[in-house]
Coordinates of C-alpha atoms and ligand atoms in Angstrom, one line a residue:
X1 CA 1.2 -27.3 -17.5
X2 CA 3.0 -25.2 -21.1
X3 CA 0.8 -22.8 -22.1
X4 CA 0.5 -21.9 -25.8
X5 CA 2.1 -18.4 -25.4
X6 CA 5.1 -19.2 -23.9
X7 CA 7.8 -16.9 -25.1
X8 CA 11.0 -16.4 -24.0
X9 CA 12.1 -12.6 -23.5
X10 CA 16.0 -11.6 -23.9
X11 CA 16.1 -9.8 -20.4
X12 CA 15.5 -6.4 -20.1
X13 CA 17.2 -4.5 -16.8
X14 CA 16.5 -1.1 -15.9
X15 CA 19.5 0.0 -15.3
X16 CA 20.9 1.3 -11.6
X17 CA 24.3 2.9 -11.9
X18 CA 22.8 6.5 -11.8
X19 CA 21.0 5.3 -8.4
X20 CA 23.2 7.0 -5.1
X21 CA 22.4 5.8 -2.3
X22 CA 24.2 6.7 1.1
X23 CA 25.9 4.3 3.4
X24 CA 24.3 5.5 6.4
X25 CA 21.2 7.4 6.7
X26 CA 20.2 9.7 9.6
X27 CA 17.1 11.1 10.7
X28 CA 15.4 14.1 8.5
X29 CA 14.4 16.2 11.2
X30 CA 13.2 20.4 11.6
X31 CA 14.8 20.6 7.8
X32 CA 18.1 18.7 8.2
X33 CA 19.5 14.9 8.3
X34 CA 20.6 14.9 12.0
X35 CA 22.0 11.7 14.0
X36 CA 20.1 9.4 16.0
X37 CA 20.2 10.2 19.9
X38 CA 20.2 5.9 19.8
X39 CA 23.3 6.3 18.0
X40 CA 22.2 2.9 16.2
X41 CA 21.1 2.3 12.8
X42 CA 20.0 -1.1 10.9
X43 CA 20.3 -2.1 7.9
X44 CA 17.9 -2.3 4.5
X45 CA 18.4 -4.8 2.2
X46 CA 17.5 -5.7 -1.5
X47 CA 14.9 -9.0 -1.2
X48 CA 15.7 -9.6 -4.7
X49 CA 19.6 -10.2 -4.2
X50 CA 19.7 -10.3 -0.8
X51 CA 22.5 -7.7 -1.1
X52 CA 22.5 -4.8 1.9
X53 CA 21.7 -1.6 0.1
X54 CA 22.1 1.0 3.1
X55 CA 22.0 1.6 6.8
X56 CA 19.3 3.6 8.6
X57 CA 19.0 5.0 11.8
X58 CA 17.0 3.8 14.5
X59 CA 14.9 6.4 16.1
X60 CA 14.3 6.1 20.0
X61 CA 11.7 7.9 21.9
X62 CA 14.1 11.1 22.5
X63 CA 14.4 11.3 18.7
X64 CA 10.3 11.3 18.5
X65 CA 10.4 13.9 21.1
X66 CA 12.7 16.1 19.1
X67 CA 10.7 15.1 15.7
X68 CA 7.3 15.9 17.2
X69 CA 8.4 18.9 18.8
X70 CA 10.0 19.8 15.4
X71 CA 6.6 19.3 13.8
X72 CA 4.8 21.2 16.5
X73 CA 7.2 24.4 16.3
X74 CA 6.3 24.6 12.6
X75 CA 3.0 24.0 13.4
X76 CA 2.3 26.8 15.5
X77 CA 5.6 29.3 14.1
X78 CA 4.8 28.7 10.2
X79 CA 2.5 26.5 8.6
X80 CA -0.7 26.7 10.1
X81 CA -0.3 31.2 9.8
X82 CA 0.8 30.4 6.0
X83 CA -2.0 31.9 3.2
X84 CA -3.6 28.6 1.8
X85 CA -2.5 29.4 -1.7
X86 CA 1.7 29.5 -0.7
X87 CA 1.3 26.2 1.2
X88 CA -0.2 24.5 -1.8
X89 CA 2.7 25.9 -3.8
X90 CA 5.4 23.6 -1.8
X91 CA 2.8 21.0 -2.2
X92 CA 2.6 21.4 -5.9
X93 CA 6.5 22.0 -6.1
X94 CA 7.1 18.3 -4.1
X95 CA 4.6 17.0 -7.0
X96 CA 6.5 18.0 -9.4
X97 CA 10.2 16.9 -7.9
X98 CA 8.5 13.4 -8.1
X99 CA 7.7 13.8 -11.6
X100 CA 11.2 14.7 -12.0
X101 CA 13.0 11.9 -10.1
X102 CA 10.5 9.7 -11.2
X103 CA 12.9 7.4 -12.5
X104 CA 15.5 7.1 -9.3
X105 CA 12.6 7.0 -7.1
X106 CA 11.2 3.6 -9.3
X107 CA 14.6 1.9 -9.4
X108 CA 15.1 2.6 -5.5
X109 CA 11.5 1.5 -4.5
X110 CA 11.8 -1.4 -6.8
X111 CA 15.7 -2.4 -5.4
X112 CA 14.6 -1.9 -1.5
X113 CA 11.0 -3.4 -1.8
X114 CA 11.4 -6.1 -4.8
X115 CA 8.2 -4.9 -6.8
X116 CA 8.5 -5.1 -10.1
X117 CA 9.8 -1.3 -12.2
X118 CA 7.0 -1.7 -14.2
X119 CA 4.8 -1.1 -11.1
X120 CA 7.0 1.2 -9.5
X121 CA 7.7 3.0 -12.8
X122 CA 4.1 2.9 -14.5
X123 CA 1.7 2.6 -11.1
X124 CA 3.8 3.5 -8.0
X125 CA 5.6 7.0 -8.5
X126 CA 3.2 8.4 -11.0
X127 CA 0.5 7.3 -8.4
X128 CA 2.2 9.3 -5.6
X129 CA 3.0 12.1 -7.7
X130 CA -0.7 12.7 -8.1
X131 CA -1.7 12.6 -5.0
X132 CA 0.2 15.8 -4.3
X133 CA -0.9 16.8 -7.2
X134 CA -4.7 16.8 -6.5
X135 CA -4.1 17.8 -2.5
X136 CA -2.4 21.1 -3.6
X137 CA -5.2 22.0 -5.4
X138 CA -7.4 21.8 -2.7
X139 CA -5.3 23.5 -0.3
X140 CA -7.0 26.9 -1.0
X141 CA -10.5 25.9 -1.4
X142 CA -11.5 24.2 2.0
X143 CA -14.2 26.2 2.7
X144 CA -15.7 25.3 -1.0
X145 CA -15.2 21.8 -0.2
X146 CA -17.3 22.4 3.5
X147 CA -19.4 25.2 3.4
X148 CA -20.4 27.0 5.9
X149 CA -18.3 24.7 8.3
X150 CA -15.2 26.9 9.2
X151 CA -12.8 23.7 8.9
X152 CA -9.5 24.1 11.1
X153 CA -6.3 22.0 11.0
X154 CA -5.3 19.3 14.0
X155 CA -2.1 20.2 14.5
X156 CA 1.2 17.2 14.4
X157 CA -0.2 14.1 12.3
X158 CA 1.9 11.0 13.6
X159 CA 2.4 8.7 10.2
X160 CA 2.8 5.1 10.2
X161 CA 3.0 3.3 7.2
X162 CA 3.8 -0.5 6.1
X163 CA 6.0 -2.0 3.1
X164 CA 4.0 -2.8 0.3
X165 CA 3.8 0.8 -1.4
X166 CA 6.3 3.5 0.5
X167 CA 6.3 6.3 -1.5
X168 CA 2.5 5.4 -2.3
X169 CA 1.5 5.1 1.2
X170 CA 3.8 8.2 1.7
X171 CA 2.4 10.3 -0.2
X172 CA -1.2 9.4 0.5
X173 CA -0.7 10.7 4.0
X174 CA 1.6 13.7 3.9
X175 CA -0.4 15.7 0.8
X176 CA -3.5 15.6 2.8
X177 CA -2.0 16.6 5.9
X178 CA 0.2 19.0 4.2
X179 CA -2.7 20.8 2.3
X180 CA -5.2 21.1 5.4
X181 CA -2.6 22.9 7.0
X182 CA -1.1 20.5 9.4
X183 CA 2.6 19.3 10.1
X184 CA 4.0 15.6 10.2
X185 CA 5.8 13.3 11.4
X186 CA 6.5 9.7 9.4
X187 CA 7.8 6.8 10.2
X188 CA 9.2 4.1 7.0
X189 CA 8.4 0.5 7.7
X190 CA 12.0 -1.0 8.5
X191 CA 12.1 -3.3 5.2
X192 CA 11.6 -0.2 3.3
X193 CA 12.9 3.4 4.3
X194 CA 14.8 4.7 1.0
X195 CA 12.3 6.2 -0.8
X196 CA 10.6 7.9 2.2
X197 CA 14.0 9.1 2.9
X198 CA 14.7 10.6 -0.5
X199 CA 11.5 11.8 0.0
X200 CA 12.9 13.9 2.3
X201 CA 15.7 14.8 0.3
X202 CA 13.2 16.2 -2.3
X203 CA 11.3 17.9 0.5
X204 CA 14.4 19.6 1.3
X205 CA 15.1 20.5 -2.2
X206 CA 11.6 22.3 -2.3
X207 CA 12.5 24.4 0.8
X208 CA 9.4 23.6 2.7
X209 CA 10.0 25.3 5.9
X210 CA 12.3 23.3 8.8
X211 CA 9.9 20.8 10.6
X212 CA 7.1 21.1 7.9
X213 CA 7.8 17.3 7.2
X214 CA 10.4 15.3 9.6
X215 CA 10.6 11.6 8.3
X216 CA 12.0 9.3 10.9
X217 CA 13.2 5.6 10.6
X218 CA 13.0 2.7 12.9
X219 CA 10.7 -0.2 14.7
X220 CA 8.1 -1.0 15.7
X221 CA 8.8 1.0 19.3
X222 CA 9.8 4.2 17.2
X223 CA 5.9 3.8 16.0
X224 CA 4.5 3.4 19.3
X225 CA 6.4 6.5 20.7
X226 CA 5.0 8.3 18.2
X227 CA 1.3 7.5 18.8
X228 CA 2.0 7.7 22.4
X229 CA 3.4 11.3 22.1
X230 CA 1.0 13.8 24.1
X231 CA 1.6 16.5 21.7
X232 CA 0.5 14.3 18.4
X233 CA -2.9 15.4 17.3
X234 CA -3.6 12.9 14.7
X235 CA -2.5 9.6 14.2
X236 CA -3.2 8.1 10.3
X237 CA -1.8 4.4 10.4
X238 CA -1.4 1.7 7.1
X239 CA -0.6 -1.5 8.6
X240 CA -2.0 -4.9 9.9
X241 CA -5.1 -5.3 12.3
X242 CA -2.9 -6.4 15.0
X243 CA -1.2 -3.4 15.1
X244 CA -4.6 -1.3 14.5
X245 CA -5.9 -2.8 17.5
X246 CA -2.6 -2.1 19.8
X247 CA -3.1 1.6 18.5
X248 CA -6.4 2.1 19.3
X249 CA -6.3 0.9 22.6
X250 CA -3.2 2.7 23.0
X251 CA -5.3 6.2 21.9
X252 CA -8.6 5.7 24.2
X253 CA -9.5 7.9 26.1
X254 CA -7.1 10.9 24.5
X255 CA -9.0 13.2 21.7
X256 CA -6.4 11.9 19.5
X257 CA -8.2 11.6 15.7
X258 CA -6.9 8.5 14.4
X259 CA -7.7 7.1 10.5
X260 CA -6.7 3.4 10.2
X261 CA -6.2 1.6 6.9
X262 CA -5.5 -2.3 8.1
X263 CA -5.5 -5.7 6.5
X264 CA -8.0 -7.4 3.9
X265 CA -8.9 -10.3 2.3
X266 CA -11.3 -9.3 -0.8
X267 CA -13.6 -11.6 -2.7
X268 CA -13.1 -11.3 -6.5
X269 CA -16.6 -12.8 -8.1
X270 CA -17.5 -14.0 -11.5
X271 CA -20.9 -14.5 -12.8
X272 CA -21.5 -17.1 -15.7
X273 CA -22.1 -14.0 -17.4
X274 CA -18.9 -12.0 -17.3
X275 CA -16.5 -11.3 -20.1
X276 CA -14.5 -14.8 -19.5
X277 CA -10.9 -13.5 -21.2
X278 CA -11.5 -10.1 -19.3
X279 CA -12.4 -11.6 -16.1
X280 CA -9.3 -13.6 -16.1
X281 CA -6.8 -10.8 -16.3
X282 CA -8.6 -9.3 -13.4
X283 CA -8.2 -12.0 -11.7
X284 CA -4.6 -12.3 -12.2
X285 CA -4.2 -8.1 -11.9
X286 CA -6.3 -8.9 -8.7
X287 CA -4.1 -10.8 -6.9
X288 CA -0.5 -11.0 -8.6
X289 CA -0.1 -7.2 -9.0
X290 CA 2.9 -6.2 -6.2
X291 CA 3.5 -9.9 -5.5
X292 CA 0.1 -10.2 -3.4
X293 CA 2.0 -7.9 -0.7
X294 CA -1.7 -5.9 -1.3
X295 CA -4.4 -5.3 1.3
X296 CA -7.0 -5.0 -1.4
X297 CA -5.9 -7.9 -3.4
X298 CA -8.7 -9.9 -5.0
X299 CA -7.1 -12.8 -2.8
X300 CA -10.4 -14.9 -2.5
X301 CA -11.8 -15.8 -5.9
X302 CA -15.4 -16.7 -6.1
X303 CA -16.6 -18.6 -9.5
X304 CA -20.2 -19.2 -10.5
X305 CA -20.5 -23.6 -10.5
X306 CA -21.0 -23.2 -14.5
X307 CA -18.1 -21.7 -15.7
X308 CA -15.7 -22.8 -13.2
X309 CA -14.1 -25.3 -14.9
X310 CA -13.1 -22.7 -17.6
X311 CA -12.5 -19.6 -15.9
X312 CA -9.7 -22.6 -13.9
X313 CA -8.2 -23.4 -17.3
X314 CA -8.0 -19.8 -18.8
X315 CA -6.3 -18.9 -15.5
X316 CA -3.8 -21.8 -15.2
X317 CA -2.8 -21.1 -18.8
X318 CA -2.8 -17.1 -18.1
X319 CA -0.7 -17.8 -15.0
X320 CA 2.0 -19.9 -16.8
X321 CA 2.8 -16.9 -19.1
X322 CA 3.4 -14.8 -15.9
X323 CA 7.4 -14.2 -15.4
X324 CA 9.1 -14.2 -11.7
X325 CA 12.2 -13.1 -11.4
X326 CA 14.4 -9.5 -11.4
X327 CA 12.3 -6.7 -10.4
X328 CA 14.7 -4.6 -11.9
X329 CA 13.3 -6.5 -15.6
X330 CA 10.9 -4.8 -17.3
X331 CA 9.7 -8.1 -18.7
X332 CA 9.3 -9.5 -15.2
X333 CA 5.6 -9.8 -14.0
X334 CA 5.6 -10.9 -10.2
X335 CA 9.1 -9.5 -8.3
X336 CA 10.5 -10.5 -4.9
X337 CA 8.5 -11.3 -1.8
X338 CA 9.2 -8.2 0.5
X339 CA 11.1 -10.4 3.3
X340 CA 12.7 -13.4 4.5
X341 CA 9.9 -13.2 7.2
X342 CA 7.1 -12.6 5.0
X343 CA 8.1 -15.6 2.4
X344 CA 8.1 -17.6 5.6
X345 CA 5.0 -16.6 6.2
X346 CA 3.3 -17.2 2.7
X347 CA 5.2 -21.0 2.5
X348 CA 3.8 -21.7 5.9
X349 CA 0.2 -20.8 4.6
X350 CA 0.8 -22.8 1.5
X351 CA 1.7 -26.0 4.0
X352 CA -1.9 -25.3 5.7
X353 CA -3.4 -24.8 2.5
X354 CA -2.4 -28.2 1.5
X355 CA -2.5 -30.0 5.0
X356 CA -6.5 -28.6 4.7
X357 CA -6.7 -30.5 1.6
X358 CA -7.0 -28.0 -0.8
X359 CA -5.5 -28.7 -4.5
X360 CA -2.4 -26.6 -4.8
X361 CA -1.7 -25.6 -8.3
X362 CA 1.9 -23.5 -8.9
X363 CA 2.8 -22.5 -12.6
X364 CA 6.2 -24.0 -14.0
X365 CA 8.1 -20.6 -13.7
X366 CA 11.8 -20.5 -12.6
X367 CA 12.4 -18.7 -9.4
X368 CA 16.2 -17.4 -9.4
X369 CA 18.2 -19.1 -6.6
X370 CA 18.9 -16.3 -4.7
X371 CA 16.7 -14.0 -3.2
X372 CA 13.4 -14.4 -1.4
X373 CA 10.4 -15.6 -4.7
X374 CA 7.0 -17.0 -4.5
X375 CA 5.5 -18.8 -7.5
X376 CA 2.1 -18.0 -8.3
X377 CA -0.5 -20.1 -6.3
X378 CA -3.7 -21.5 -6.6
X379 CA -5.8 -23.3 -3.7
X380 CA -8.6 -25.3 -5.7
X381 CA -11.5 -26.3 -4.2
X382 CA -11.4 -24.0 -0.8
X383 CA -14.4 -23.7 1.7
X384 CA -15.2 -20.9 4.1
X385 CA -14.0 -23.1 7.1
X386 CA -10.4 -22.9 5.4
X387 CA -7.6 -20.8 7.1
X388 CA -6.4 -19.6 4.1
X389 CA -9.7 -18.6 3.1
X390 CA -10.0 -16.6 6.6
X391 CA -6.9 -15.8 7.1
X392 CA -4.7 -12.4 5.2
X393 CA -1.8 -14.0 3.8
X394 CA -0.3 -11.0 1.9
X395 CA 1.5 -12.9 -1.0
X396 CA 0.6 -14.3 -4.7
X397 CA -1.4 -17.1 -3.3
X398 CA -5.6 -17.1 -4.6
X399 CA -8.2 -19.4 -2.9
X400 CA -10.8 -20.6 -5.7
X401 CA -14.7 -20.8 -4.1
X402 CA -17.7 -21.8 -6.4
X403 CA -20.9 -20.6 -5.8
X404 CA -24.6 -21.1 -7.2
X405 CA -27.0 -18.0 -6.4
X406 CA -26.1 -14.1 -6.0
X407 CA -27.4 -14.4 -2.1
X408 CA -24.8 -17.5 -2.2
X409 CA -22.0 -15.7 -2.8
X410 CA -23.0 -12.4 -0.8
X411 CA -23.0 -14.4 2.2
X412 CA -19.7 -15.8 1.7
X413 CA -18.0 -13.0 0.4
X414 CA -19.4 -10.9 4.0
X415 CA -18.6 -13.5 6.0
X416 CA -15.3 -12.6 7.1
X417 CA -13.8 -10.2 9.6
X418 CA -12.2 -7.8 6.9
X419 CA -13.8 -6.0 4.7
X420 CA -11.4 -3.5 2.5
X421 CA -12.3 -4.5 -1.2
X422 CA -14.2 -6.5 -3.2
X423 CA -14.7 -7.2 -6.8
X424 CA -17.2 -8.1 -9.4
X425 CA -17.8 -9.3 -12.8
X426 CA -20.9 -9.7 -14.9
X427 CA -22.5 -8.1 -18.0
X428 CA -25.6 -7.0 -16.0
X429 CA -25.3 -3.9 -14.9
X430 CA -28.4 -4.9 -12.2
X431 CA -26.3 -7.2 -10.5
X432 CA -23.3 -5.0 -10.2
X433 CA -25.8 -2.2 -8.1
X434 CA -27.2 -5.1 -6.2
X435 CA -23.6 -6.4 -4.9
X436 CA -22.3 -3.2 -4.6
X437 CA -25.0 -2.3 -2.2
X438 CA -24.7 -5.8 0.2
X439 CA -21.1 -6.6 0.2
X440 CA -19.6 -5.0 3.2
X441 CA -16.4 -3.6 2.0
X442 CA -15.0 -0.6 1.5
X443 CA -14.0 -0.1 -2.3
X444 CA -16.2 -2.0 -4.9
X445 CA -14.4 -2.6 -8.6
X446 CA -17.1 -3.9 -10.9
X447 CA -15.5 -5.8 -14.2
X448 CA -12.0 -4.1 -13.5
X449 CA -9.7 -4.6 -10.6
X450 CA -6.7 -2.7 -8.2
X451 CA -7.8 1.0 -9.9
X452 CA -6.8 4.0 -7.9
X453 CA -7.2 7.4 -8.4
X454 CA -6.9 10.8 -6.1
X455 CA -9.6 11.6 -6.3
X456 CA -11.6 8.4 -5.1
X457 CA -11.7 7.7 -1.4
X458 CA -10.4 4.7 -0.3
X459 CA -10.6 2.7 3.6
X460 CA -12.1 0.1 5.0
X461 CA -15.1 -1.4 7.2
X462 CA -15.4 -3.8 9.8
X463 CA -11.7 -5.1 10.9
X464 CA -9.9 -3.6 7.8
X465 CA -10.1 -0.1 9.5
X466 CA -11.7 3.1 9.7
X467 CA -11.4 6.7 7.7
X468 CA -10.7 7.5 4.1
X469 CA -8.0 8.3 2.5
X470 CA -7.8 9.8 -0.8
X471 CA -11.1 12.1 -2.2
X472 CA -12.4 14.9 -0.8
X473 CA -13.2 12.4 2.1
X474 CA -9.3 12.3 2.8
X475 CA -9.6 15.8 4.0
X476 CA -11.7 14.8 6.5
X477 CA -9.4 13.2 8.8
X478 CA -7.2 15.8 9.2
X479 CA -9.8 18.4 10.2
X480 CA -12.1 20.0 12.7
X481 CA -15.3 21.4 12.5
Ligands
LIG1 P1 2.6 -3.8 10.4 O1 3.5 -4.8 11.0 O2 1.3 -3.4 11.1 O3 3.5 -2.5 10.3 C1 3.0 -1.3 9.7 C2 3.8 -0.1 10.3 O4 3.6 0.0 11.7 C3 5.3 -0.3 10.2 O5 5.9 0.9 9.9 C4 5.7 -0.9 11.5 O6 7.1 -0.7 11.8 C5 4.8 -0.1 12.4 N1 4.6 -0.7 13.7 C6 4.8 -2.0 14.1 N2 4.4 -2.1 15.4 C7 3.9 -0.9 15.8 C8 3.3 -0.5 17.1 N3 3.2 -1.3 18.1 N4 2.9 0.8 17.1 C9 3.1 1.6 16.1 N5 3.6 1.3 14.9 C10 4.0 0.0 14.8 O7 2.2 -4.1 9.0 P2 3.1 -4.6 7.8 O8 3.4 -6.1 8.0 O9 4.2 -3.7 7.6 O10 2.1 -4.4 6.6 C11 1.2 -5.4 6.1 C12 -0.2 -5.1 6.6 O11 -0.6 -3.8 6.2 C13 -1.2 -6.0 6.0 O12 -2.0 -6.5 7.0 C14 -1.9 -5.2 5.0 O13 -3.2 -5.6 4.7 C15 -1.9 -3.9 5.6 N6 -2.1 -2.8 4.7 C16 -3.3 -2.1 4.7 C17 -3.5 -1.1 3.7 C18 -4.8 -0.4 3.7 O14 -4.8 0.7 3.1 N7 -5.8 -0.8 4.4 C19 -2.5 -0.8 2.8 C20 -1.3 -1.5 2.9 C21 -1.1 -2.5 3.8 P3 8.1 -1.9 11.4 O15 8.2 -1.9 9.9 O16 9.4 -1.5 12.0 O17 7.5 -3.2 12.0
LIG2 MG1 14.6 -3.4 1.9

């Protein structure tokens, strides 16, 4: 289907020659890159190109030992006798390295991870720069924040986070840890290390004290060591359910705290009501923002009967105008899917999808030949019985549900195991507080979609997780009473 708006833009690359990357990365440990006991190291690659961009190390349990032992020295030597007020000012001082390099850190997180550099650029880094930001100005004020309740810090915070947003995800778990006075250990997921690691270059830069911050690279096994370890206190993990599950189980019976942020497949709903034109960008911010590669994406869209037909054709039109392509662009719109194994993944649920019956609706966008693209999907017609209505599929691919009646649409929007996000659009502002207060799900966007801010917690109920992040709440976790 040609939309009326469809323009062709000269490109527009960011460009990438004052980017450095090293060959071969080791392991930022007590304050300095150190080799891998291992001695291996894997490689990260580009998804957009295909292209190897560097080598990291692979950390084995003897390297956790040393990083958690690291963390723990600083714990108990340093940080945890520091005033308040001088451990926010490294915190503020990484904020505003961030700010600095924002531009390197948007090229490299946009080169290893194939989002788009107007996310990284615009959304991504700015995002993450806040977030220290607003932690260092709590760091002094604890006891304002919970009176009369004496709070204390854990001690080593084990970090785990996934690929989607690495300096995000980053930086939503080291400023809180950082500012209630613990120490931490992170682990990159292995798709997308560099910008955690020149996170640590800029953490070095700052001269937070040796073992402050030790950011370590590897598997899946370098993760499990870590929450395993007898002298981590905390464990604060961003990740699929799977994995959430293997933690937990892997934590009972210790008094390890643990905050988990896993998977999630929101409903998106539009009342007869709504602003049509506004809806439909939400829709498409909802669930082709980062590729789809979102655990709050808007991924199951939920259209009252009425005005389905035209919220379908505003959408089909809106979608052909999207561009895929270079995530280095600035005109490009939906990057590179984050893996070979995660495109496999998506074009396997799109087989389903069809194979269930479903209409399959793709724009007419060009996908360059090399490098690992999804076109924007629809799935028309979709039931609740549908796997890819049940089912997380993490990519650009939206299921389209009608519905009749408000306690219609409650009920299918609950009935699922996650429940992260959720999303709602209607000129009544009645409707909004009656949704808000029956759908299960953790965050609640009513006629806007995929805001963050600091200062707004952010987690999960049911299998999507437990523990905020983000907010005075994201203190919480990383405290006793
Ligand atoms: P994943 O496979 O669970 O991996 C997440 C992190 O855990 C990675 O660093 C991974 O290392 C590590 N890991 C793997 N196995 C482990 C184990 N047994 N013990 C400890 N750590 C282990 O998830 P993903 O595929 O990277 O990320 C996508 C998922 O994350 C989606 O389900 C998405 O919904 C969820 N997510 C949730 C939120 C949220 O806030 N709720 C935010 C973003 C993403 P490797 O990279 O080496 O495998
Ligand atoms: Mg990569």
């Amino acid at each position: 289907m040609k939309s009326e708006f469809n323009w062709e833009y000269a490109p527009a690359p960011e460009a990438k020659d004052h980017i450095k990357l090293k060959a071969q990365y080791d392991l930022f440990i007590n304050g300095k890159f150190v080799k891998p006991y291992s001695k291996k190291y894997f490689a990260t690659y580009n998804p957009a190109t295909e292209e190897k961009l560097a080598e990291v190390a692979q950390a084995n349990s003897k390297d956790v030992d040393l990083a958690v032992a690291s963390a723990k020295n600083a714990y108990d030597k340093v940080w945890k006798k520091m005033p308040a007020k001088e451990r926010a000012k490294y915190i503020f001082r990484i904020a505003r390295v961030i700010q600095e390099r924002a531009r390197e850190l948007a090229v490299i997180e946009s080169m290893d991870g194939g989002k788009p550099i107007r996310e990284s650029r615009d959304f991504d880094v700015p995002t993450a720069a806040n977030h220290f930001f607003y932690y260092a100005g709590w760091a002094d004020k604890l006891e304002y924040a919970f009176p009369n309740r004496n709070p204390q810090s854990l001690g080593v915070a084990a970090q785990i986070i996934p690929w989607n947003f690495p300096l995000l995800m980053a930086a939503w778990k080291i400023a809180p840890a950082l500012a209630t006075g613990n120490t931490v250990v992170l682990k990159p997921a292995e798709s997308t290390p560099l910008s955690a690691l020149k996170l640590a270059e800029i953490i070095q830069d700052c001269d937070l004290p040796p073992g402050v911050v030790n950011i370590i690279t590897g598997f899946g096994d370098t993760g499990a060591a870590m929450v395993a370890h007898p002298n981590v206190n905390k464990i604060a993990f961003t990740g699929s359910t799977d994995v959430g599950k293997i933690i937990q189980k892997a934590i009972a019976g210790t008094n390890k705290k643990a905050t988990l942020e896993l998977g999630g497949k929101a409903a998106n709903i539009v009342f007869d009501d709504a602003p049509i034109n506004q809806a439909v960008e939400g829709i498409v911010n909802g669930i082709f923002f980062n590729q789809g590669h979102v655990c709050c994406a808007g991924s199951r869209l939920f259209v009252q009967e009425n005005v389905a037909a035209e919220v379908i054709q505003k959408l089909k039109a809106r979608m052909e105008t999207l561009i895929v392509g270079d995530p280095l662009d600035k005109n490009t719109d939906i990057g590179a899917i984050n893996s070979k194994e995660q495109l496999d993944k998506i074009n396997e649920y799109l087989k389903i999808g069809s194979k269930e019956g479903l209409e399959l609706f793709q724009t007419s966008a060009s996908v360059p030949k090399k490098g690992f693209y999804c076109k924007p999907t629809l799935f028309i017609g979709a039931a609740q019985s549908n796997r890819v209505v049940q089912e997380e599929i993490f990519g650009p691919v939206l299921t389209i549900q009608t519905f009749r009646t408000i306690e219609e649409v409650i009920e299918k929007a609950n009935n699922i195991p996650y429940g992260l996000s959720a999303g709602v659009w209607t000129d009544k502002g009645s409707k909004i507080f009656n949704l808000t207060s029956k759908l299960r799900a953790g965050v609640i966007w009513a006629n806007t979609y995929n805001k963050f801010d600091p200062t707004s917690p952010f987690g999960g109920y049911k299998e999507s997780g437990f523990g905020r992040e983000g907010g005075l709440h994201g203190l919480m976790p990383y405290l006793k009473f």
